[in-house]
């Protein structure tokens, strides 16, 4: 479920960036005085301002919702017991376990050699 929400979150983020880049800036109205016919646009004579603004607001709300959902999932995952700090009894058990260094010093650890091969 978390992966699906993350994929939706990324898709919304990309769509939000595209919608923001499609919108005209504040100084774009000056171009209409020099022949920029606003009545020839796809969205009508008012331009795309209303449609793009509403779409941006809806996508921004969806982006915040998916962000909060992902944050909630992350907080639920962090409620697991602390795995980094072992119990003191476990530390004492680990100290009493013999290691290779504690073994007898006269043991030969060389690998066995097969005798009688004349290749």
JSON list of C-alpha atoms in Angstrom, two decimals:
[
{"chain": "A", "resi": 1, "resn": "UNK", "atom": "CA", "xyz": [0.00, 0.00, 0.00]},
{"chain": "A", "resi": 2, "resn": "UNK", "atom": "CA", "xyz": [2.83, 2.36, 0.86]},
{"chain": "A", "resi": 3, "resn": "UNK", "atom": "CA", "xyz": [4.48, 1.77, -2.52]},
{"chain": "A", "resi": 4, "resn": "UNK", "atom": "CA", "xyz": [1.23, 2.57, -4.36]},
{"chain": "A", "resi": 5, "resn": "UNK", "atom": "CA", "xyz": [0.82, 5.82, -2.42]},
{"chain": "A", "resi": 6, "resn": "UNK", "atom": "CA", "xyz": [4.43, 6.70, -3.13]},
{"chain": "A", "resi": 7, "resn": "UNK", "atom": "CA", "xyz": [3.91, 6.14, -6.87]},
{"chain": "A", "resi": 8, "resn": "UNK", "atom": "CA", "xyz": [0.77, 8.31, -6.80]},
{"chain": "A", "resi": 9, "resn": "UNK", "atom": "CA", "xyz": [2.70, 10.94, -4.84]},
{"chain": "A", "resi": 10, "resn": "UNK", "atom": "CA", "xyz": [5.46, 11.07, -7.49]},
{"chain": "A", "resi": 11, "resn": "UNK", "atom": "CA", "xyz": [2.91, 11.25, -10.33]},
{"chain": "A", "resi": 12, "resn": "UNK", "atom": "CA", "xyz": [1.10, 14.12, -8.60]},
{"chain": "A", "resi": 13, "resn": "UNK", "atom": "CA", "xyz": [4.41, 15.93, -8.05]},
{"chain": "A", "resi": 14, "resn": "UNK", "atom": "CA", "xyz": [5.30, 15.67, -11.74]},
{"chain": "A", "resi": 15, "resn": "UNK", "atom": "CA", "xyz": [1.81, 16.81, -12.81]},
{"chain": "A", "resi": 16, "resn": "UNK", "atom": "CA", "xyz": [1.99, 19.72, -10.37]},
{"chain": "A", "resi": 17, "resn": "UNK", "atom": "CA", "xyz": [5.30, 20.89, -11.81]},
{"chain": "A", "resi": 18, "resn": "UNK", "atom": "CA", "xyz": [3.93, 20.66, -15.36]},
{"chain": "A", "resi": 19, "resn": "UNK", "atom": "CA", "xyz": [0.79, 22.62, -14.43]},
{"chain": "A", "resi": 20, "resn": "UNK", "atom": "CA", "xyz": [2.78, 25.36, -12.74]},
{"chain": "A", "resi": 21, "resn": "UNK", "atom": "CA", "xyz": [5.05, 25.68, -15.77]},
{"chain": "A", "resi": 22, "resn": "UNK", "atom": "CA", "xyz": [2.05, 25.88, -18.12]},
{"chain": "A", "resi": 23, "resn": "UNK", "atom": "CA", "xyz": [0.57, 28.87, -16.33]},
{"chain": "A", "resi": 24, "resn": "UNK", "atom": "CA", "xyz": [1.30, 32.33, -17.58]},
{"chain": "A", "resi": 25, "resn": "UNK", "atom": "CA", "xyz": [3.13, 34.82, -15.43]},
{"chain": "A", "resi": 26, "resn": "UNK", "atom": "CA", "xyz": [1.80, 38.20, -14.24]},
{"chain": "A", "resi": 27, "resn": "UNK", "atom": "CA", "xyz": [3.46, 40.07, -17.09]},
{"chain": "A", "resi": 28, "resn": "UNK", "atom": "CA", "xyz": [1.86, 37.95, -19.80]},
{"chain": "A", "resi": 29, "resn": "UNK", "atom": "CA", "xyz": [-1.14, 40.29, -20.13]},
{"chain": "A", "resi": 30, "resn": "UNK", "atom": "CA", "xyz": [1.09, 42.93, -21.71]},
{"chain": "A", "resi": 31, "resn": "UNK", "atom": "CA", "xyz": [1.51, 40.68, -24.74]},
{"chain": "A", "resi": 32, "resn": "UNK", "atom": "CA", "xyz": [-2.22, 40.87, -25.48]},
{"chain": "A", "resi": 33, "resn": "UNK", "atom": "CA", "xyz": [-1.89, 44.56, -26.38]},
{"chain": "A", "resi": 34, "resn": "UNK", "atom": "CA", "xyz": [0.49, 43.68, -29.21]},
{"chain": "A", "resi": 35, "resn": "UNK", "atom": "CA", "xyz": [-1.64, 41.11, -30.97]},
{"chain": "A", "resi": 36, "resn": "UNK", "atom": "CA", "xyz": [-1.77, 38.20, -28.58]},
{"chain": "A", "resi": 37, "resn": "UNK", "atom": "CA", "xyz": [-5.38, 37.18, -29.22]},
{"chain": "A", "resi": 38, "resn": "UNK", "atom": "CA", "xyz": [-6.75, 35.67, -26.03]},
{"chain": "A", "resi": 39, "resn": "UNK", "atom": "CA", "xyz": [-10.00, 34.71, -27.77]},
{"chain": "A", "resi": 40, "resn": "UNK", "atom": "CA", "xyz": [-8.14, 32.13, -29.87]},
{"chain": "A", "resi": 41, "resn": "UNK", "atom": "CA", "xyz": [-7.11, 29.98, -26.93]},
{"chain": "A", "resi": 42, "resn": "UNK", "atom": "CA", "xyz": [-8.43, 26.51, -26.25]},
{"chain": "A", "resi": 43, "resn": "UNK", "atom": "CA", "xyz": [-9.95, 27.53, -22.93]},
{"chain": "A", "resi": 44, "resn": "UNK", "atom": "CA", "xyz": [-11.95, 30.51, -24.27]},
{"chain": "A", "resi": 45, "resn": "UNK", "atom": "CA", "xyz": [-11.56, 34.26, -24.04]},
{"chain": "A", "resi": 46, "resn": "UNK", "atom": "CA", "xyz": [-10.83, 34.20, -20.31]},
{"chain": "A", "resi": 47, "resn": "UNK", "atom": "CA", "xyz": [-7.79, 32.09, -20.97]},
{"chain": "A", "resi": 48, "resn": "UNK", "atom": "CA", "xyz": [-6.65, 29.06, -19.07]},
{"chain": "A", "resi": 49, "resn": "UNK", "atom": "CA", "xyz": [-6.24, 30.87, -15.77]},
{"chain": "A", "resi": 50, "resn": "UNK", "atom": "CA", "xyz": [-9.33, 29.51, -14.06]},
{"chain": "A", "resi": 51, "resn": "UNK", "atom": "CA", "xyz": [-8.92, 25.93, -15.22]},
{"chain": "A", "resi": 52, "resn": "UNK", "atom": "CA", "xyz": [-5.20, 25.72, -14.51]},
{"chain": "A", "resi": 53, "resn": "UNK", "atom": "CA", "xyz": [-5.56, 27.45, -11.15]},
{"chain": "A", "resi": 54, "resn": "UNK", "atom": "CA", "xyz": [-8.27, 25.04, -10.02]},
{"chain": "A", "resi": 55, "resn": "UNK", "atom": "CA", "xyz": [-6.31, 22.05, -11.29]},
{"chain": "A", "resi": 56, "resn": "UNK", "atom": "CA", "xyz": [-3.21, 23.26, -9.48]},
{"chain": "A", "resi": 57, "resn": "UNK", "atom": "CA", "xyz": [-5.16, 23.71, -6.25]},
{"chain": "A", "resi": 58, "resn": "UNK", "atom": "CA", "xyz": [-6.65, 20.20, -6.50]},
{"chain": "A", "resi": 59, "resn": "UNK", "atom": "CA", "xyz": [-3.26, 18.63, -7.24]},
{"chain": "A", "resi": 60, "resn": "UNK", "atom": "CA", "xyz": [-1.64, 20.60, -4.40]},
{"chain": "A", "resi": 61, "resn": "UNK", "atom": "CA", "xyz": [-4.28, 19.32, -1.96]},
{"chain": "A", "resi": 62, "resn": "UNK", "atom": "CA", "xyz": [-3.73, 15.75, -3.21]},
{"chain": "A", "resi": 63, "resn": "UNK", "atom": "CA", "xyz": [0.05, 16.22, -2.85]},
{"chain": "A", "resi": 64, "resn": "UNK", "atom": "CA", "xyz": [-0.35, 17.34, 0.77]},
{"chain": "A", "resi": 65, "resn": "UNK", "atom": "CA", "xyz": [-2.70, 14.42, 1.48]},
{"chain": "A", "resi": 66, "resn": "UNK", "atom": "CA", "xyz": [-0.26, 11.86, 0.08]},
{"chain": "A", "resi": 67, "resn": "UNK", "atom": "CA", "xyz": [2.60, 13.55, 1.96]},
{"chain": "A", "resi": 68, "resn": "UNK", "atom": "CA", "xyz": [0.73, 13.26, 5.25]},
{"chain": "A", "resi": 69, "resn": "UNK", "atom": "CA", "xyz": [-0.19, 9.65, 4.51]},
{"chain": "A", "resi": 70, "resn": "UNK", "atom": "CA", "xyz": [3.42, 8.74, 3.77]},
{"chain": "A", "resi": 71, "resn": "UNK", "atom": "CA", "xyz": [4.52, 10.53, 6.96]},
{"chain": "A", "resi": 72, "resn": "UNK", "atom": "CA", "xyz": [1.97, 8.52, 8.94]},
{"chain": "A", "resi": 73, "resn": "UNK", "atom": "CA", "xyz": [3.28, 5.27, 7.44]},
{"chain": "A", "resi": 74, "resn": "UNK", "atom": "CA", "xyz": [6.83, 6.30, 8.35]},
{"chain": "A", "resi": 75, "resn": "UNK", "atom": "CA", "xyz": [5.83, 7.08, 11.93]},
{"chain": "A", "resi": 76, "resn": "UNK", "atom": "CA", "xyz": [4.13, 3.69, 12.27]},
{"chain": "A", "resi": 77, "resn": "UNK", "atom": "CA", "xyz": [7.27, 1.92, 11.08]},
{"chain": "A", "resi": 78, "resn": "UNK", "atom": "CA", "xyz": [9.39, 3.75, 13.65]},
{"chain": "A", "resi": 79, "resn": "UNK", "atom": "CA", "xyz": [7.33, 2.41, 16.57]},
{"chain": "A", "resi": 80, "resn": "UNK", "atom": "CA", "xyz": [9.16, -0.92, 16.36]},
{"chain": "A", "resi": 81, "resn": "UNK", "atom": "CA", "xyz": [11.28, -1.82, 19.37]},
{"chain": "A", "resi": 82, "resn": "UNK", "atom": "CA", "xyz": [14.71, -0.29, 19.44]},
{"chain": "A", "resi": 83, "resn": "UNK", "atom": "CA", "xyz": [16.90, -2.74, 17.58]},
{"chain": "A", "resi": 84, "resn": "UNK", "atom": "CA", "xyz": [20.12, -0.80, 17.99]},
{"chain": "A", "resi": 85, "resn": "UNK", "atom": "CA", "xyz": [20.51, -1.10, 21.77]},
{"chain": "A", "resi": 86, "resn": "UNK", "atom": "CA", "xyz": [20.82, -4.71, 22.98]},
{"chain": "A", "resi": 87, "resn": "UNK", "atom": "CA", "xyz": [19.73, -5.81, 26.42]},
{"chain": "A", "resi": 88, "resn": "UNK", "atom": "CA", "xyz": [22.47, -6.04, 29.10]},
{"chain": "A", "resi": 89, "resn": "UNK", "atom": "CA", "xyz": [21.84, -9.79, 29.52]},
{"chain": "A", "resi": 90, "resn": "UNK", "atom": "CA", "xyz": [22.54, -10.30, 25.82]},
{"chain": "A", "resi": 91, "resn": "UNK", "atom": "CA", "xyz": [25.80, -8.39, 26.11]},
{"chain": "A", "resi": 92, "resn": "UNK", "atom": "CA", "xyz": [26.89, -10.60, 29.02]},
{"chain": "A", "resi": 93, "resn": "UNK", "atom": "CA", "xyz": [26.03, -13.74, 27.02]},
{"chain": "A", "resi": 94, "resn": "UNK", "atom": "CA", "xyz": [28.11, -12.52, 24.10]},
{"chain": "A", "resi": 95, "resn": "UNK", "atom": "CA", "xyz": [31.11, -11.94, 26.38]},
{"chain": "A", "resi": 96, "resn": "UNK", "atom": "CA", "xyz": [31.00, -15.50, 27.71]},
{"chain": "A", "resi": 97, "resn": "UNK", "atom": "CA", "xyz": [30.93, -17.16, 24.25]},
{"chain": "A", "resi": 98, "resn": "UNK", "atom": "CA", "xyz": [34.36, -18.55, 23.30]},
{"chain": "A", "resi": 99, "resn": "UNK", "atom": "CA", "xyz": [35.94, -17.13, 20.18]},
{"chain": "A", "resi": 100, "resn": "UNK", "atom": "CA", "xyz": [38.62, -18.43, 17.83]},
{"chain": "A", "resi": 101, "resn": "UNK", "atom": "CA", "xyz": [41.19, -16.32, 19.62]},
{"chain": "A", "resi": 102, "resn": "UNK", "atom": "CA", "xyz": [40.52, -18.24, 22.86]},
{"chain": "A", "resi": 103, "resn": "UNK", "atom": "CA", "xyz": [41.44, -21.60, 21.32]},
{"chain": "A", "resi": 104, "resn": "UNK", "atom": "CA", "xyz": [44.77, -23.37, 21.84]},
{"chain": "A", "resi": 105, "resn": "UNK", "atom": "CA", "xyz": [47.70, -21.63, 20.19]},
{"chain": "A", "resi": 106, "resn": "UNK", "atom": "CA", "xyz": [49.32, -24.83, 18.92]},
{"chain": "A", "resi": 107, "resn": "UNK", "atom": "CA", "xyz": [46.54, -25.71, 16.45]},
{"chain": "A", "resi": 108, "resn": "UNK", "atom": "CA", "xyz": [47.56, -25.69, 12.80]},
{"chain": "A", "resi": 109, "resn": "UNK", "atom": "CA", "xyz": [44.88, -23.95, 10.73]},
{"chain": "A", "resi": 110, "resn": "UNK", "atom": "CA", "xyz": [46.44, -24.75, 7.35]},
{"chain": "A", "resi": 111, "resn": "UNK", "atom": "CA", "xyz": [44.29, -26.31, 4.67]},
{"chain": "A", "resi": 112, "resn": "UNK", "atom": "CA", "xyz": [44.76, -30.05, 4.09]},
{"chain": "A", "resi": 113, "resn": "UNK", "atom": "CA", "xyz": [46.85, -31.07, 1.09]},
{"chain": "A", "resi": 114, "resn": "UNK", "atom": "CA", "xyz": [46.03, -34.11, -1.02]},
{"chain": "A", "resi": 115, "resn": "UNK", "atom": "CA", "xyz": [49.05, -36.34, -1.35]},
{"chain": "A", "resi": 116, "resn": "UNK", "atom": "CA", "xyz": [49.71, -38.64, -4.23]},
{"chain": "A", "resi": 117, "resn": "UNK", "atom": "CA", "xyz": [48.47, -36.44, -7.07]},
{"chain": "A", "resi": 118, "resn": "UNK", "atom": "CA", "xyz": [51.08, -36.31, -9.81]},
{"chain": "A", "resi": 119, "resn": "UNK", "atom": "CA", "xyz": [49.33, -34.03, -12.29]}
]
